[in-house]
JSON list of C-alpha atoms in Angstrom, two decimals:
[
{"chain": "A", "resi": 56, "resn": "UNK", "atom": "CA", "xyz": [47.60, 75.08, -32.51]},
{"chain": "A", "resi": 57, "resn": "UNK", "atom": "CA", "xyz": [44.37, 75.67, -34.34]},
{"chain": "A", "resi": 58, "resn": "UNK", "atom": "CA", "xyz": [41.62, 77.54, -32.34]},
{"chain": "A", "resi": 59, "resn": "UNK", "atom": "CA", "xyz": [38.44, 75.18, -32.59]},
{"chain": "A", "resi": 60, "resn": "UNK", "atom": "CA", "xyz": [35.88, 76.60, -34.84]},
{"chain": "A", "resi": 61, "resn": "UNK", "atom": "CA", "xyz": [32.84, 79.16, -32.94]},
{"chain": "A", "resi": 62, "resn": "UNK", "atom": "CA", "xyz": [29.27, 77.11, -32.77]},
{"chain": "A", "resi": 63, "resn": "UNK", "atom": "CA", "xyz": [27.17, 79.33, -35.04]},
{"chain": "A", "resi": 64, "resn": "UNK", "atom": "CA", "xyz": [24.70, 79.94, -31.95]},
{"chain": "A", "resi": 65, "resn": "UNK", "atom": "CA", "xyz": [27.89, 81.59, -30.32]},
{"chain": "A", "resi": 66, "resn": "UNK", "atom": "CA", "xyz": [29.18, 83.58, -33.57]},
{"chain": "A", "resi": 67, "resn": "UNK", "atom": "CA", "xyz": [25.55, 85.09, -33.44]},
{"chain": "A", "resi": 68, "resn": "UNK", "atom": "CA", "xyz": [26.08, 85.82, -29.69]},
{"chain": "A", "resi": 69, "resn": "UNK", "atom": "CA", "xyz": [29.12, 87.57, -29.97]},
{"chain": "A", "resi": 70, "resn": "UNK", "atom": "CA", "xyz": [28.11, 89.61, -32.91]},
{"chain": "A", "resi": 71, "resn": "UNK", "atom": "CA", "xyz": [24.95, 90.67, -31.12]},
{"chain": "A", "resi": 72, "resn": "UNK", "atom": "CA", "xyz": [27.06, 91.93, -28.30]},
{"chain": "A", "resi": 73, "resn": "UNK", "atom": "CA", "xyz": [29.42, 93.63, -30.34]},
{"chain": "A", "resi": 74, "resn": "UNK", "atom": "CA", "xyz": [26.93, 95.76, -31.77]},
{"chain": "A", "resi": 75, "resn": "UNK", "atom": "CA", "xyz": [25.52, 96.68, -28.36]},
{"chain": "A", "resi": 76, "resn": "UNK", "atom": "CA", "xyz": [29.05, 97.62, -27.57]},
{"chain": "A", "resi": 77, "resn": "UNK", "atom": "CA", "xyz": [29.62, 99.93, -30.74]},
{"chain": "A", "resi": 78, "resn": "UNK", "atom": "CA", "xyz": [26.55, 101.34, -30.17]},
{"chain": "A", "resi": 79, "resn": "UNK", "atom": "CA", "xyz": [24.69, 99.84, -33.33]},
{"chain": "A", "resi": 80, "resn": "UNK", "atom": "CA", "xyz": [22.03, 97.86, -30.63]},
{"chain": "A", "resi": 81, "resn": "UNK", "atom": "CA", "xyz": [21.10, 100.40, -27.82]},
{"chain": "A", "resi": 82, "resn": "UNK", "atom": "CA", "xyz": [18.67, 99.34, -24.60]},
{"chain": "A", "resi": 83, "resn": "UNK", "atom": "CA", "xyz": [14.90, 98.90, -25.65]},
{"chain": "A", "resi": 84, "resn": "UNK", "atom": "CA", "xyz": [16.13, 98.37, -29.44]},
{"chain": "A", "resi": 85, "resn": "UNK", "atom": "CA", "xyz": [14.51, 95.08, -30.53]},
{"chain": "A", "resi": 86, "resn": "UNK", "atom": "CA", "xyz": [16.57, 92.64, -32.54]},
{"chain": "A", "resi": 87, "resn": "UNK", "atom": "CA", "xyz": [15.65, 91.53, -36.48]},
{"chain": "A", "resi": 88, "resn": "UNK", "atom": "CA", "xyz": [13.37, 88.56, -36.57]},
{"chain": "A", "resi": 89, "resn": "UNK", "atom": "CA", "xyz": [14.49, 84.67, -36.48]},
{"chain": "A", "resi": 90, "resn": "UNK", "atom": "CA", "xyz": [14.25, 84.28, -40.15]},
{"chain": "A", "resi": 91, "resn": "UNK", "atom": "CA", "xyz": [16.28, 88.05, -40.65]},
{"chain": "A", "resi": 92, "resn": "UNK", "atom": "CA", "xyz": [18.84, 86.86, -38.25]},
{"chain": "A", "resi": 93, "resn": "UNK", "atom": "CA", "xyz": [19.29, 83.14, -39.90]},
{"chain": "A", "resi": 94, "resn": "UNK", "atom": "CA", "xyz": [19.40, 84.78, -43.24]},
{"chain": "A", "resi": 95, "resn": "UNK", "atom": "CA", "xyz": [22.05, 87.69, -42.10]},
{"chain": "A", "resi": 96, "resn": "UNK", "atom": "CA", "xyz": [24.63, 84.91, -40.14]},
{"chain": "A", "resi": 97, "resn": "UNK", "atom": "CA", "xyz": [23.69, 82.53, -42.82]},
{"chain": "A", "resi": 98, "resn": "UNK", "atom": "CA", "xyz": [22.97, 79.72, -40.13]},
{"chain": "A", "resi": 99, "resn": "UNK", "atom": "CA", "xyz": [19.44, 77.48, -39.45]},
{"chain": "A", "resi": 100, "resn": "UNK", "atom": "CA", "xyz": [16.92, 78.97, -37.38]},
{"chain": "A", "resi": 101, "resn": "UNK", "atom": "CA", "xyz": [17.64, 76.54, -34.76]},
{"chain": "A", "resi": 102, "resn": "UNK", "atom": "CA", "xyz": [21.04, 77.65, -34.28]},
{"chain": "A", "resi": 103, "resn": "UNK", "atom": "CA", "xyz": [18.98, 81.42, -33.86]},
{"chain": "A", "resi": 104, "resn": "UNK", "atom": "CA", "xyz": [16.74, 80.06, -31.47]},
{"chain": "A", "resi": 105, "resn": "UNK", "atom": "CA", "xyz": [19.88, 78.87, -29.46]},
{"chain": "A", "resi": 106, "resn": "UNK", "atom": "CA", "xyz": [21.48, 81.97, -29.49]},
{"chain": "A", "resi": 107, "resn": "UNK", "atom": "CA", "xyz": [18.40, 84.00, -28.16]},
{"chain": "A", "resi": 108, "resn": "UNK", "atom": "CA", "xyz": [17.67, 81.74, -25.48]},
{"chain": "A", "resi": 109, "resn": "UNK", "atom": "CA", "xyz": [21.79, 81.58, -24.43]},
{"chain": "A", "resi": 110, "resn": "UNK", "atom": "CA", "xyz": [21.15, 86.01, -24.67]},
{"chain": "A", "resi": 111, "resn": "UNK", "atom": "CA", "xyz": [18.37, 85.72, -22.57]},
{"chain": "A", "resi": 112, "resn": "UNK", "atom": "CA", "xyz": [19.65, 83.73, -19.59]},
{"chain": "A", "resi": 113, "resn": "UNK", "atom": "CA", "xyz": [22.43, 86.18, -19.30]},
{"chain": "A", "resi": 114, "resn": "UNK", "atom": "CA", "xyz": [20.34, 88.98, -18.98]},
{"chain": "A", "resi": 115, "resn": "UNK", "atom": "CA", "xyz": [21.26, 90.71, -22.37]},
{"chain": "A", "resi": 116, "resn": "UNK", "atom": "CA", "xyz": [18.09, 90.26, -24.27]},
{"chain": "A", "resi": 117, "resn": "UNK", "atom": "CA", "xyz": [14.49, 89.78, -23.30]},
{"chain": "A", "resi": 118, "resn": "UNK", "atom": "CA", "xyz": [11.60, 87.70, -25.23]},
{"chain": "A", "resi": 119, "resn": "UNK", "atom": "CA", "xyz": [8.06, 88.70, -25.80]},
{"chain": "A", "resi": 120, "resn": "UNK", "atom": "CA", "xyz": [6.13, 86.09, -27.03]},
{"chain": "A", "resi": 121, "resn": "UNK", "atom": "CA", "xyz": [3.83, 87.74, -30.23]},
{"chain": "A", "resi": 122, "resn": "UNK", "atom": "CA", "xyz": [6.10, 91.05, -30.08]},
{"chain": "A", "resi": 123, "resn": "UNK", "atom": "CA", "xyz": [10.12, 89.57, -30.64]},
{"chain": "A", "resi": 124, "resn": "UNK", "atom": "CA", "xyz": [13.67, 89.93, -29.01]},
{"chain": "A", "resi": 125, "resn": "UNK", "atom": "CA", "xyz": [14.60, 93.16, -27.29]},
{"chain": "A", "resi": 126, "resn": "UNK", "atom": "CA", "xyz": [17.58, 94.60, -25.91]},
{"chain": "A", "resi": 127, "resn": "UNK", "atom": "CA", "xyz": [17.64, 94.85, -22.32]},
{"chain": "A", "resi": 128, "resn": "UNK", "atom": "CA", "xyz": [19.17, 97.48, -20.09]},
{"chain": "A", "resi": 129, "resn": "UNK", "atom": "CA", "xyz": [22.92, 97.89, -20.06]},
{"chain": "A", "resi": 130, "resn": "UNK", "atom": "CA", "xyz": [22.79, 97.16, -16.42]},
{"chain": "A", "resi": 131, "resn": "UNK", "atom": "CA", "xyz": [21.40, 93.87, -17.03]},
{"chain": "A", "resi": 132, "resn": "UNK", "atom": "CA", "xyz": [24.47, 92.29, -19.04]},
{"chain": "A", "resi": 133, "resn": "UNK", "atom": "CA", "xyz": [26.71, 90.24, -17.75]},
{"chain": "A", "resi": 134, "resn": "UNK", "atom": "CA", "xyz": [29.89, 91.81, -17.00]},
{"chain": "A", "resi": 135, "resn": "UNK", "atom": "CA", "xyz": [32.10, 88.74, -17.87]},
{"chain": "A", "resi": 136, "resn": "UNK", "atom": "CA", "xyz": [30.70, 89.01, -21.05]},
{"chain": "A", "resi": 137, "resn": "UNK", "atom": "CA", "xyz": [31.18, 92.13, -22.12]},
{"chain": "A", "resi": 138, "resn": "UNK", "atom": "CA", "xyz": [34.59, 92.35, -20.86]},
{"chain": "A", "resi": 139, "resn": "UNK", "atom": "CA", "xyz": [35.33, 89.53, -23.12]},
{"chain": "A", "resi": 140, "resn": "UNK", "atom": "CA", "xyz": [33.42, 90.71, -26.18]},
{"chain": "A", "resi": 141, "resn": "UNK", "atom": "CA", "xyz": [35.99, 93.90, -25.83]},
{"chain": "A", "resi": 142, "resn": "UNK", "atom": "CA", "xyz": [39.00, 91.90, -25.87]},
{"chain": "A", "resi": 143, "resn": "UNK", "atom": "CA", "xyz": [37.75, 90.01, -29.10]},
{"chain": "A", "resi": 144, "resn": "UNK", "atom": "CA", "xyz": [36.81, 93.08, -30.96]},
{"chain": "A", "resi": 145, "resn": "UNK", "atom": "CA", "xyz": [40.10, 94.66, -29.92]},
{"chain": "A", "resi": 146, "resn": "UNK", "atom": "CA", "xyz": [42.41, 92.09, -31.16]},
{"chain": "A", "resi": 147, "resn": "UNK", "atom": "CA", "xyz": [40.46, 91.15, -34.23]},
{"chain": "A", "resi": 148, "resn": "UNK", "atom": "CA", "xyz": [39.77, 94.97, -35.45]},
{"chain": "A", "resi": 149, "resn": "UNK", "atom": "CA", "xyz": [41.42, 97.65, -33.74]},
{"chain": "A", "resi": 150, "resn": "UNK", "atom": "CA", "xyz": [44.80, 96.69, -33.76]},
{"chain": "A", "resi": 151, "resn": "UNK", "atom": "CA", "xyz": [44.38, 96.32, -37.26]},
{"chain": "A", "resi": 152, "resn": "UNK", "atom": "CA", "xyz": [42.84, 99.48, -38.13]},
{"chain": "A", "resi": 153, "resn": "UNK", "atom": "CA", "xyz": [45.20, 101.41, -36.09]},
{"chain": "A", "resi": 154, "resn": "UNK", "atom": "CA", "xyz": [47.85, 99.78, -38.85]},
{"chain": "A", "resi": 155, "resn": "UNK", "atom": "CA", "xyz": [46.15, 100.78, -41.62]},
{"chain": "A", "resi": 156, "resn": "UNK", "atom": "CA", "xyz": [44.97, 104.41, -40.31]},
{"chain": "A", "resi": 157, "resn": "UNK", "atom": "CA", "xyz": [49.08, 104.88, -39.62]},
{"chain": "A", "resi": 158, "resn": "UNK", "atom": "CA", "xyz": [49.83, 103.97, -43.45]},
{"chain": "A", "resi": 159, "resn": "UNK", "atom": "CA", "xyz": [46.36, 105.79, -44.62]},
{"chain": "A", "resi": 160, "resn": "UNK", "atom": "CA", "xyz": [46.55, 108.89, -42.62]},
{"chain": "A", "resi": 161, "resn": "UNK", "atom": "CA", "xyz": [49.37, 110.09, -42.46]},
{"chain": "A", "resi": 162, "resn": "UNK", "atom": "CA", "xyz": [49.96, 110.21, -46.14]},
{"chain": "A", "resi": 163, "resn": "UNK", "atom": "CA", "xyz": [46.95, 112.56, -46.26]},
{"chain": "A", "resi": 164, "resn": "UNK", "atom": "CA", "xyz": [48.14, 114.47, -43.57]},
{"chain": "A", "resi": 165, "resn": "UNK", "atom": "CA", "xyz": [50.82, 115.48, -45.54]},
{"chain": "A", "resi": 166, "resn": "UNK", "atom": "CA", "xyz": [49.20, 115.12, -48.69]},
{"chain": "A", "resi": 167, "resn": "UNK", "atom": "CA", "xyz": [46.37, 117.36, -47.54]},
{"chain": "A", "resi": 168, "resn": "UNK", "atom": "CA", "xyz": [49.32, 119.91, -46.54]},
{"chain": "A", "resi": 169, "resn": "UNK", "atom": "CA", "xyz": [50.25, 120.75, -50.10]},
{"chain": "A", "resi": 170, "resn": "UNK", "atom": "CA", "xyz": [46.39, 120.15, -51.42]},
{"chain": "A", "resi": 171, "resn": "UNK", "atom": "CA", "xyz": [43.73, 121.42, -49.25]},
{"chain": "A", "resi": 172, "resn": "UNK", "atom": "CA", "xyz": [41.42, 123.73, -50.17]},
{"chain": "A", "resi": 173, "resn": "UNK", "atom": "CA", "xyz": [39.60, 126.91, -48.15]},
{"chain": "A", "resi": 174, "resn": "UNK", "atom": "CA", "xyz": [36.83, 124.62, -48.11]},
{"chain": "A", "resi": 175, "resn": "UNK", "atom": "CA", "xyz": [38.52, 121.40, -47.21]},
{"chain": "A", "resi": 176, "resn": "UNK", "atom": "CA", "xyz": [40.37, 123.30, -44.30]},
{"chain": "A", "resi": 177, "resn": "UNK", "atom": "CA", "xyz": [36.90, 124.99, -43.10]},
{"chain": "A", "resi": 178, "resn": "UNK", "atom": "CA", "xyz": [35.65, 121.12, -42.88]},
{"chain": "A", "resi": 179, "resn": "UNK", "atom": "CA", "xyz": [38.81, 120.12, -40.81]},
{"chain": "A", "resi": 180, "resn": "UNK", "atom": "CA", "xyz": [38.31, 123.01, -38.35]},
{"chain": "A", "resi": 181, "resn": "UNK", "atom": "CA", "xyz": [34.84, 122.85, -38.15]},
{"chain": "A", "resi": 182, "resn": "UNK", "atom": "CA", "xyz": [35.21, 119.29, -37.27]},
{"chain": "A", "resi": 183, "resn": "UNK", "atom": "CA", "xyz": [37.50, 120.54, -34.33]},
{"chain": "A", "resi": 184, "resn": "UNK", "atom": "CA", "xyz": [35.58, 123.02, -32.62]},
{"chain": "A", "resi": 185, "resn": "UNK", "atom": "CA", "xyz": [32.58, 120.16, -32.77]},
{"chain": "A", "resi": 186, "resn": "UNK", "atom": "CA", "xyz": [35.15, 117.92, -30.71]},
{"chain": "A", "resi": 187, "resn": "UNK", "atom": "CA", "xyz": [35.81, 120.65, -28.40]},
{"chain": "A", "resi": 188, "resn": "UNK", "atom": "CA", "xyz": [32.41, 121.91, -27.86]},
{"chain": "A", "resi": 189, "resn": "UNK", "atom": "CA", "xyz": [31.30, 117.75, -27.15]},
{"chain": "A", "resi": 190, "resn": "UNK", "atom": "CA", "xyz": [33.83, 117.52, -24.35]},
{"chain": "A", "resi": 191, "resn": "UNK", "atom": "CA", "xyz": [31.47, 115.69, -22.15]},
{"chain": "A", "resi": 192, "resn": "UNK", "atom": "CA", "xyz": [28.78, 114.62, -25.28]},
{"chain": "A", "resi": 193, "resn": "UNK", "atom": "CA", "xyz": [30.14, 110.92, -25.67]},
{"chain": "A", "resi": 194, "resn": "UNK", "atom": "CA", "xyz": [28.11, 110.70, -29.35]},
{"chain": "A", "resi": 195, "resn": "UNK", "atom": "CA", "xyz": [28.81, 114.19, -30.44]},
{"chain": "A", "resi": 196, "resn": "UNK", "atom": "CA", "xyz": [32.38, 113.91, -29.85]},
{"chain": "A", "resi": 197, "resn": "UNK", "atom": "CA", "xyz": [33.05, 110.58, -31.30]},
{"chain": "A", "resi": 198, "resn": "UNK", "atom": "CA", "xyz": [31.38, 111.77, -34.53]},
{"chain": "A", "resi": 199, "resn": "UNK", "atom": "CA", "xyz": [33.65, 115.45, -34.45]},
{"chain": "A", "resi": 200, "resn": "UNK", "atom": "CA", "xyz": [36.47, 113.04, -34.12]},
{"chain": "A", "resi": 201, "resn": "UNK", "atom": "CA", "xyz": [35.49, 110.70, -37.11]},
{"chain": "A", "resi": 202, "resn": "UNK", "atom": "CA", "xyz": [34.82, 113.98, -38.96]},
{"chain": "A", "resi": 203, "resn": "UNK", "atom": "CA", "xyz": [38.40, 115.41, -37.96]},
{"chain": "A", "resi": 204, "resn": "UNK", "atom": "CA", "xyz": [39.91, 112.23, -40.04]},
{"chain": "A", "resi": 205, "resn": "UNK", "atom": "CA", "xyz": [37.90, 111.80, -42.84]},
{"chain": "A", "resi": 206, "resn": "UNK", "atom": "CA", "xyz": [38.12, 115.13, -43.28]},
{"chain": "A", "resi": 207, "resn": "UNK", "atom": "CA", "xyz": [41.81, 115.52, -43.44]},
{"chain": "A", "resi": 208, "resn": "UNK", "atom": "CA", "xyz": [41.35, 112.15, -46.14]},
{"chain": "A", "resi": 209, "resn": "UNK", "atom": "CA", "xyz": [39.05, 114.30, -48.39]},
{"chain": "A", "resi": 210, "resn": "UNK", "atom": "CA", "xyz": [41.65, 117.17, -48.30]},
{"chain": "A", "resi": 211, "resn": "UNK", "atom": "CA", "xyz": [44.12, 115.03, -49.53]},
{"chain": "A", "resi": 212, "resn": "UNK", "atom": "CA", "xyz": [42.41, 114.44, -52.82]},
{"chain": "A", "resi": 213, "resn": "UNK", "atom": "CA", "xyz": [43.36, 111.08, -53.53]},
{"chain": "A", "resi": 214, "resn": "UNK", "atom": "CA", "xyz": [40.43, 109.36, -55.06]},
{"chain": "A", "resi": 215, "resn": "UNK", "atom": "CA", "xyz": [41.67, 106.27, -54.23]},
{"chain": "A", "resi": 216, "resn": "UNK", "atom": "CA", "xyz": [42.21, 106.98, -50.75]},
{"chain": "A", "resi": 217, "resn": "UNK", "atom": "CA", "xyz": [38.48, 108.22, -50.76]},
{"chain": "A", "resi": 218, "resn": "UNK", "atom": "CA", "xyz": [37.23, 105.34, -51.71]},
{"chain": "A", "resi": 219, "resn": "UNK", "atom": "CA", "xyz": [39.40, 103.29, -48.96]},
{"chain": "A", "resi": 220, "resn": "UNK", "atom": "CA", "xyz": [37.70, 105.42, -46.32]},
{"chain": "A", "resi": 221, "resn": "UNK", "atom": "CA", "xyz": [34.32, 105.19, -47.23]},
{"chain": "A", "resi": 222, "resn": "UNK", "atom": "CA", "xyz": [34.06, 101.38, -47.62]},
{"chain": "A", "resi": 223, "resn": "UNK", "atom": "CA", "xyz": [35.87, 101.61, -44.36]},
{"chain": "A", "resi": 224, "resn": "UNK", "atom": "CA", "xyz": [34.29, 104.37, -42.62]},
{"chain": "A", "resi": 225, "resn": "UNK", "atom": "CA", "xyz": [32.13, 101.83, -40.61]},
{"chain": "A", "resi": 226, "resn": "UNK", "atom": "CA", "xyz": [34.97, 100.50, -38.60]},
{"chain": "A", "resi": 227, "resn": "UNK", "atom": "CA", "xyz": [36.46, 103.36, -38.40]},
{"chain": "A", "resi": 228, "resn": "UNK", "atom": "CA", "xyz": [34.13, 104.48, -36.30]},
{"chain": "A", "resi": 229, "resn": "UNK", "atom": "CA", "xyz": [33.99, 101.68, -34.68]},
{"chain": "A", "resi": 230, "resn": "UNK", "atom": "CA", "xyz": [38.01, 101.88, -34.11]},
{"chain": "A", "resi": 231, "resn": "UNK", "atom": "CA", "xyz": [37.29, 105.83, -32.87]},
{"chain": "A", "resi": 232, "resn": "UNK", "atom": "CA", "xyz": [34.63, 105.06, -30.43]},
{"chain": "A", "resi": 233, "resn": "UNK", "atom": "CA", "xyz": [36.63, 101.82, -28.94]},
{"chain": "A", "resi": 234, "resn": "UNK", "atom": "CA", "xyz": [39.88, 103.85, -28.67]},
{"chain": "A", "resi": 235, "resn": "UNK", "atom": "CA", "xyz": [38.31, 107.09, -27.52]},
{"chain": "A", "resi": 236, "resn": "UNK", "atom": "CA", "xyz": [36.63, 105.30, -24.52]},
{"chain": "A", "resi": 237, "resn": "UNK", "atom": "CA", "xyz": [39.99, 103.86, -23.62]},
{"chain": "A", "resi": 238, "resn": "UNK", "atom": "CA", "xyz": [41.54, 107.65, -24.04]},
{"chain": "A", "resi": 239, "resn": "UNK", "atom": "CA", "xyz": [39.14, 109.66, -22.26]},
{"chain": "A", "resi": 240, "resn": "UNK", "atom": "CA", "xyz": [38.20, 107.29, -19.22]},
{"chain": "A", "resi": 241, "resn": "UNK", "atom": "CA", "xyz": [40.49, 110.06, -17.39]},
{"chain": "A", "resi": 242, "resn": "UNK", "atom": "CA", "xyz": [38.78, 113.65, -17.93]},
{"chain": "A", "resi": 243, "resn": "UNK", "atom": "CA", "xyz": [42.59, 114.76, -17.92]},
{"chain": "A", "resi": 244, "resn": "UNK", "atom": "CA", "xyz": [42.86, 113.36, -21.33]},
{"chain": "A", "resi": 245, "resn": "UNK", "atom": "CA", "xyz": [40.04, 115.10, -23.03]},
{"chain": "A", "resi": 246, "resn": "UNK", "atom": "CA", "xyz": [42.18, 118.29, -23.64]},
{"chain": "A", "resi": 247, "resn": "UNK", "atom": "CA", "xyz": [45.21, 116.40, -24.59]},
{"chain": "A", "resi": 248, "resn": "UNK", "atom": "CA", "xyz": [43.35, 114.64, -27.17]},
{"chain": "A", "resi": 249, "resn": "UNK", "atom": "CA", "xyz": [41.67, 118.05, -28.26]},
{"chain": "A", "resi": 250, "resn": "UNK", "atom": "CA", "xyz": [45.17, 119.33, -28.92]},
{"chain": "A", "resi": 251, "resn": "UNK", "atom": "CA", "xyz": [46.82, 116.68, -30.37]},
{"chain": "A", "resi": 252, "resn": "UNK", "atom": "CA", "xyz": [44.27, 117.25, -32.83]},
{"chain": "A", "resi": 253, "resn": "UNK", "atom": "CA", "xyz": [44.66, 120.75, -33.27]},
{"chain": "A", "resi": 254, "resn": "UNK", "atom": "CA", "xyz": [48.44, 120.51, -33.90]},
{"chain": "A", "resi": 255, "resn": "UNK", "atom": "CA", "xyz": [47.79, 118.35, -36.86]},
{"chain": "A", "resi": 256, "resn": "UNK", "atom": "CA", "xyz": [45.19, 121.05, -38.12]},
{"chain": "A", "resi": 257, "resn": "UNK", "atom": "CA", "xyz": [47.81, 123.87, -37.76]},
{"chain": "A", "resi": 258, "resn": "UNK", "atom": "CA", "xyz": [50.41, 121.81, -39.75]},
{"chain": "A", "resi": 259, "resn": "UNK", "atom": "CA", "xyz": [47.91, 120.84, -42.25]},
{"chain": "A", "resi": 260, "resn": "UNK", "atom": "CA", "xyz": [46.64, 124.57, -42.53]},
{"chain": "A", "resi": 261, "resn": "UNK", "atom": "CA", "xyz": [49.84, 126.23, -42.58]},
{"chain": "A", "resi": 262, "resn": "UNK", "atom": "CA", "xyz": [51.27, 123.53, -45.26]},
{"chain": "A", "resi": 263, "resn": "UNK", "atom": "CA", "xyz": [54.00, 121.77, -43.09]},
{"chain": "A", "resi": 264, "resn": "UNK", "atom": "CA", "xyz": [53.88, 118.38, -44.88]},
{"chain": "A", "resi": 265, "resn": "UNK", "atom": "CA", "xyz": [56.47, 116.62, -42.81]},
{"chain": "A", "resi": 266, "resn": "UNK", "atom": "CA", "xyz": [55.25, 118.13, -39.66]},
{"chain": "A", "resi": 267, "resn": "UNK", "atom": "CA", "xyz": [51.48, 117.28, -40.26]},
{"chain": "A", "resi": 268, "resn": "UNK", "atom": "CA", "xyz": [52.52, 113.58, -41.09]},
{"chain": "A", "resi": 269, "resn": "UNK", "atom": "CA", "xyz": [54.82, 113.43, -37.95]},
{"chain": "A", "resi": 270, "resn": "UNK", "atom": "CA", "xyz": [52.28, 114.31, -36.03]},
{"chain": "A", "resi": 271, "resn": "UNK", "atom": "CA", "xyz": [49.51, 112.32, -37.54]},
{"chain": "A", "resi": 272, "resn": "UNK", "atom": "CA", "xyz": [52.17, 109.32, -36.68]},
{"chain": "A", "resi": 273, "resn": "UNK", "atom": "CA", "xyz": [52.50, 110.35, -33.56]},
{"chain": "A", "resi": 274, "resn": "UNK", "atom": "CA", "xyz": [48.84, 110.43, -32.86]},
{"chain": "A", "resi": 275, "resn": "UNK", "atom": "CA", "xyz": [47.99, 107.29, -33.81]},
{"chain": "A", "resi": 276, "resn": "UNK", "atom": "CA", "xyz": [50.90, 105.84, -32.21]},
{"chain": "A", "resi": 277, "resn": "UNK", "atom": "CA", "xyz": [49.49, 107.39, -29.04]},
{"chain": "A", "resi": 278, "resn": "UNK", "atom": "CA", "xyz": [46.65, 105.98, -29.10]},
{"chain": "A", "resi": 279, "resn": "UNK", "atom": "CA", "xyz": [48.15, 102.22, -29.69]},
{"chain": "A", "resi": 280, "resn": "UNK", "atom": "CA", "xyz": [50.34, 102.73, -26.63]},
{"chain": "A", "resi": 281, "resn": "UNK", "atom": "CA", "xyz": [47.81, 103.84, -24.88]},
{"chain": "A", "resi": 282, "resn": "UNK", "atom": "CA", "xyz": [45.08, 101.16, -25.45]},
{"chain": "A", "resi": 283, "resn": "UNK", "atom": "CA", "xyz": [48.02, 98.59, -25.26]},
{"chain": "A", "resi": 284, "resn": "UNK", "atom": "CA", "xyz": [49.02, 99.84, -21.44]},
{"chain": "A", "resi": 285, "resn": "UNK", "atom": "CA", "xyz": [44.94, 99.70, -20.95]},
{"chain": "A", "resi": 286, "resn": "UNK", "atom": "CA", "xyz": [44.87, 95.99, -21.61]},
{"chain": "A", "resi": 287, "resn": "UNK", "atom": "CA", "xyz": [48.24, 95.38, -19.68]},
{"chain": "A", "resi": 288, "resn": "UNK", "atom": "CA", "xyz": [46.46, 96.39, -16.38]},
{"chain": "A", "resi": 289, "resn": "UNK", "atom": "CA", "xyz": [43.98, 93.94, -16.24]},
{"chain": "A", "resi": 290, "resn": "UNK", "atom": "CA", "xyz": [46.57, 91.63, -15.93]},
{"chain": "A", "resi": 291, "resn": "UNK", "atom": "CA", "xyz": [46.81, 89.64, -12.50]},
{"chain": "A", "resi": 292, "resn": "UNK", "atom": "CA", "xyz": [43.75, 91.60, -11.58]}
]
């Protein structure tokens, strides 16, 4: 059955929350203006209008006449919203970039095995002891993890990969920060994470091709099952 098609007010509403969610809209941050917005969603002004005023009476936003929209604090949004803004953004981008990090990454796990440079492996470890030292830095250690990855694609020296990763590198880290927030909502799982990583950097380092890509796999896998079991226990709550 086809889904009916989003009112543009509510395609701007979503997308609005979805950037507060990745972190590209933070409290106090105030919003493009009306004609910005209509140009960027490619909708009238009217439907803008719509959407600020539907933003407002949930709390998320707040108008000043003469000064624009604003973000309001996180502990003014509406829960039900947010909750359902995750779900969205889950099913529509993280499933799918899990996919394509499995076929992406672990070829340049193992690629980056037989390839990488002093240099390349300096990045890669680097970009580990930045993920351990940001154990409880929620910013820091999404960007060490981000680093970890691209990293390992760089050491592969595929140009084409390269060029996948930085057209994609946006929702990647979009991907990273989703999954990661899923992962480490138990402290228990900070460490596991933190080796996980590190086994794929010894493989990597010590030029165990299958080994680095069967653990890259397994990673990523991980993390699927993981964020899959997440979303199963909201069920019949």
């Amino acid at each position: 059955m086809t889904q009916p098609k989003k009112k543009a007010y509510q395609v701007i509403v979503d997308q609005i929350n979805e950037y507060f969610l990745n972190g590209k809209l933070k409290p106090g941050d105030k919003l493009p203006t009306e004609r910005d917005l209509a140009s960027r969603f490619n909708v009238s002004r009217t439907s803008v209008r719509e959407a600020l005023r539907k933003l407002e009476i949930k709390g998320i936003i707040e108008i000043k006449q003469g000064s624009g929209s604003f973000i309001k604090t996180s502990e003014n949004l509406a829960v039900e919203e947010i909750s359902s803004t995750i779900m969205n953004a889950e099913k529509k981008l993280i499933y799918e970039m899990l996919e394509l990090r499995r076929m992406l990454e672990v070829e340049c796990a193992s690629l980056a095995s037989q390839r990488a440079t002093s240099e390349d492996l300096n990045r890669i470890r680097e970009a580990l002891e930045m993920m351990d030292h940001a154990k409880n830095d929620v910013e820091l250690g999404l960007q060490a993890d981000l680093n970890f990855h691209i990293s390992i694609v760089y050491a592969s020296h595929n140009s084409i990969f390269l060029q996948l990763i930085k057209t994609l590198s946006g929702h990647m880290q979009d991907t990273i920060r989703a999954t990661r927030r899923q992962r480490l909502a138990n402290q228990e799982r900070n460490q596991d994470t933190i080796n996980e990583h590190k086994e794929i950097y010894l493989a990597i380092a010590t030029g165990d091709a299958d080994q680095a890509a069967q653990l890259m796999e397994k990673h990523i896998t991980q993390i699927r099952k993981e964020l899959t079991e997440s979303l199963l226990n909201h069920i019949g709550e």
